[in-house]
């Protein structure tokens, strides 16, 4: 059985403050846990429902296993319907961005994306289309937020996430900077070349004025209907699909 202190500790990791303090985040569901197990991430503990124990892969001895019942899983899970497995995973050290790693490819740059579901969907979409890196502004939602992690469906284990001061990064950048703006050139007529940064903005405010100044190639997804705007995760998917199409 889980002690009250163990339950309290795990529940504290639902909050960013304690994830940062303890260097751990939560992953739920056996499929997502398996993705992290096969990656460079390090799993600290897996809590499992005994009824689903046979779904666990063979694990190294340094991963702690802890059997819990449904009531305990309900208490520590971030989900309304727990999926039988919950893992505590070590938060890796901040990755250092090497500008050479951005050459000869396209990279998504997120400016102030706040919704955890949007962030997770963008990471999952990037993984689907083969984008290796995502750069986030410092005011983006934390990628280790449980809702973000859940929305990535394990893709967080494969996509490199960098947190950067965007105006500074773009000032020192030599790659084309494409920005998703309403008054830009249609993405279907744009000459993309073979590399660049694709800037997508906040759900409500769009790209910040400081970052807009650094954009040298404004582009837009043409509007046919009457909707005022597109969801940022949907926009990311359209950009990724078009970039893959023109490069292939």
Short mmCIF file of N, CA, C and O in Angstrom, two decimals, residues 182 202-203 221-222 227-236 238:
data_model
loop_
_atom_site.label_atom_id
_atom_site.label_comp_id
_atom_site.label_asym_id
_atom_site.label_seq_id
_atom_site.Cartn_x
_atom_site.Cartn_y
_atom_site.Cartn_z
N UNK A 182 -1.36 36.79 -40.39
CA UNK A 182 -2.54 36.88 -41.26
C UNK A 182 -2.24 37.57 -42.59
O UNK A 182 -2.87 37.28 -43.60
N UNK A 202 1.04 32.73 -29.73
CA UNK A 202 0.10 32.48 -28.64
C UNK A 202 -1.32 32.31 -29.15
O UNK A 202 -1.72 32.92 -30.14
N UNK A 203 -2.11 31.49 -28.44
CA UNK A 203 -3.47 31.18 -28.86
C UNK A 203 -4.35 32.42 -29.04
O UNK A 203 -5.17 32.47 -29.96
N UNK A 221 -1.76 30.69 -43.71
CA UNK A 221 -2.60 29.63 -44.24
C UNK A 221 -3.84 30.32 -44.80
O UNK A 221 -4.59 30.96 -44.04
N UNK A 222 -4.08 30.26 -46.10
CA UNK A 222 -5.19 31.02 -46.70
C UNK A 222 -6.54 30.67 -46.08
O UNK A 222 -6.84 29.49 -45.87
N UNK A 227 -14.10 31.82 -40.37
CA UNK A 227 -13.50 31.69 -39.04
C UNK A 227 -12.46 32.78 -38.83
O UNK A 227 -11.71 33.13 -39.74
N UNK A 228 -12.41 33.31 -37.61
CA UNK A 228 -11.48 34.40 -37.31
C UNK A 228 -10.03 33.93 -37.26
O UNK A 228 -9.12 34.65 -37.65
N UNK A 229 -9.82 32.71 -36.77
CA UNK A 229 -8.46 32.22 -36.62
C UNK A 229 -8.45 30.69 -36.59
O UNK A 229 -9.50 30.06 -36.51
N UNK A 230 -7.25 30.15 -36.65
CA UNK A 230 -7.06 28.70 -36.54
C UNK A 230 -6.42 28.36 -35.20
O UNK A 230 -5.59 29.12 -34.70
N UNK A 231 -6.78 27.23 -34.64
CA UNK A 231 -6.09 26.71 -33.46
C UNK A 231 -4.61 26.53 -33.78
O UNK A 231 -4.24 26.07 -34.87
N UNK A 232 -3.74 26.88 -32.84
CA UNK A 232 -2.30 26.86 -33.11
C UNK A 232 -1.79 25.46 -33.39
O UNK A 232 -0.89 25.26 -34.21
N UNK A 233 -2.37 24.45 -32.75
CA UNK A 233 -1.94 23.07 -33.01
C UNK A 233 -2.35 22.63 -34.41
O UNK A 233 -1.61 21.92 -35.10
N UNK A 234 -3.54 23.06 -34.85
CA UNK A 234 -3.99 22.76 -36.22
C UNK A 234 -3.06 23.46 -37.22
O UNK A 234 -2.66 22.88 -38.23
N UNK A 235 -2.73 24.71 -36.94
CA UNK A 235 -1.82 25.45 -37.82
C UNK A 235 -0.48 24.74 -37.93
O UNK A 235 0.09 24.62 -39.02
N UNK A 236 0.04 24.27 -36.80
CA UNK A 236 1.32 23.56 -36.81
C UNK A 236 1.24 22.33 -37.70
O UNK A 236 2.18 22.03 -38.46
N UNK A 238 -0.73 21.84 -40.29
CA UNK A 238 -0.79 22.24 -41.70
C UNK A 238 0.59 22.65 -42.20
O UNK A 238 1.00 22.28 -43.31
#
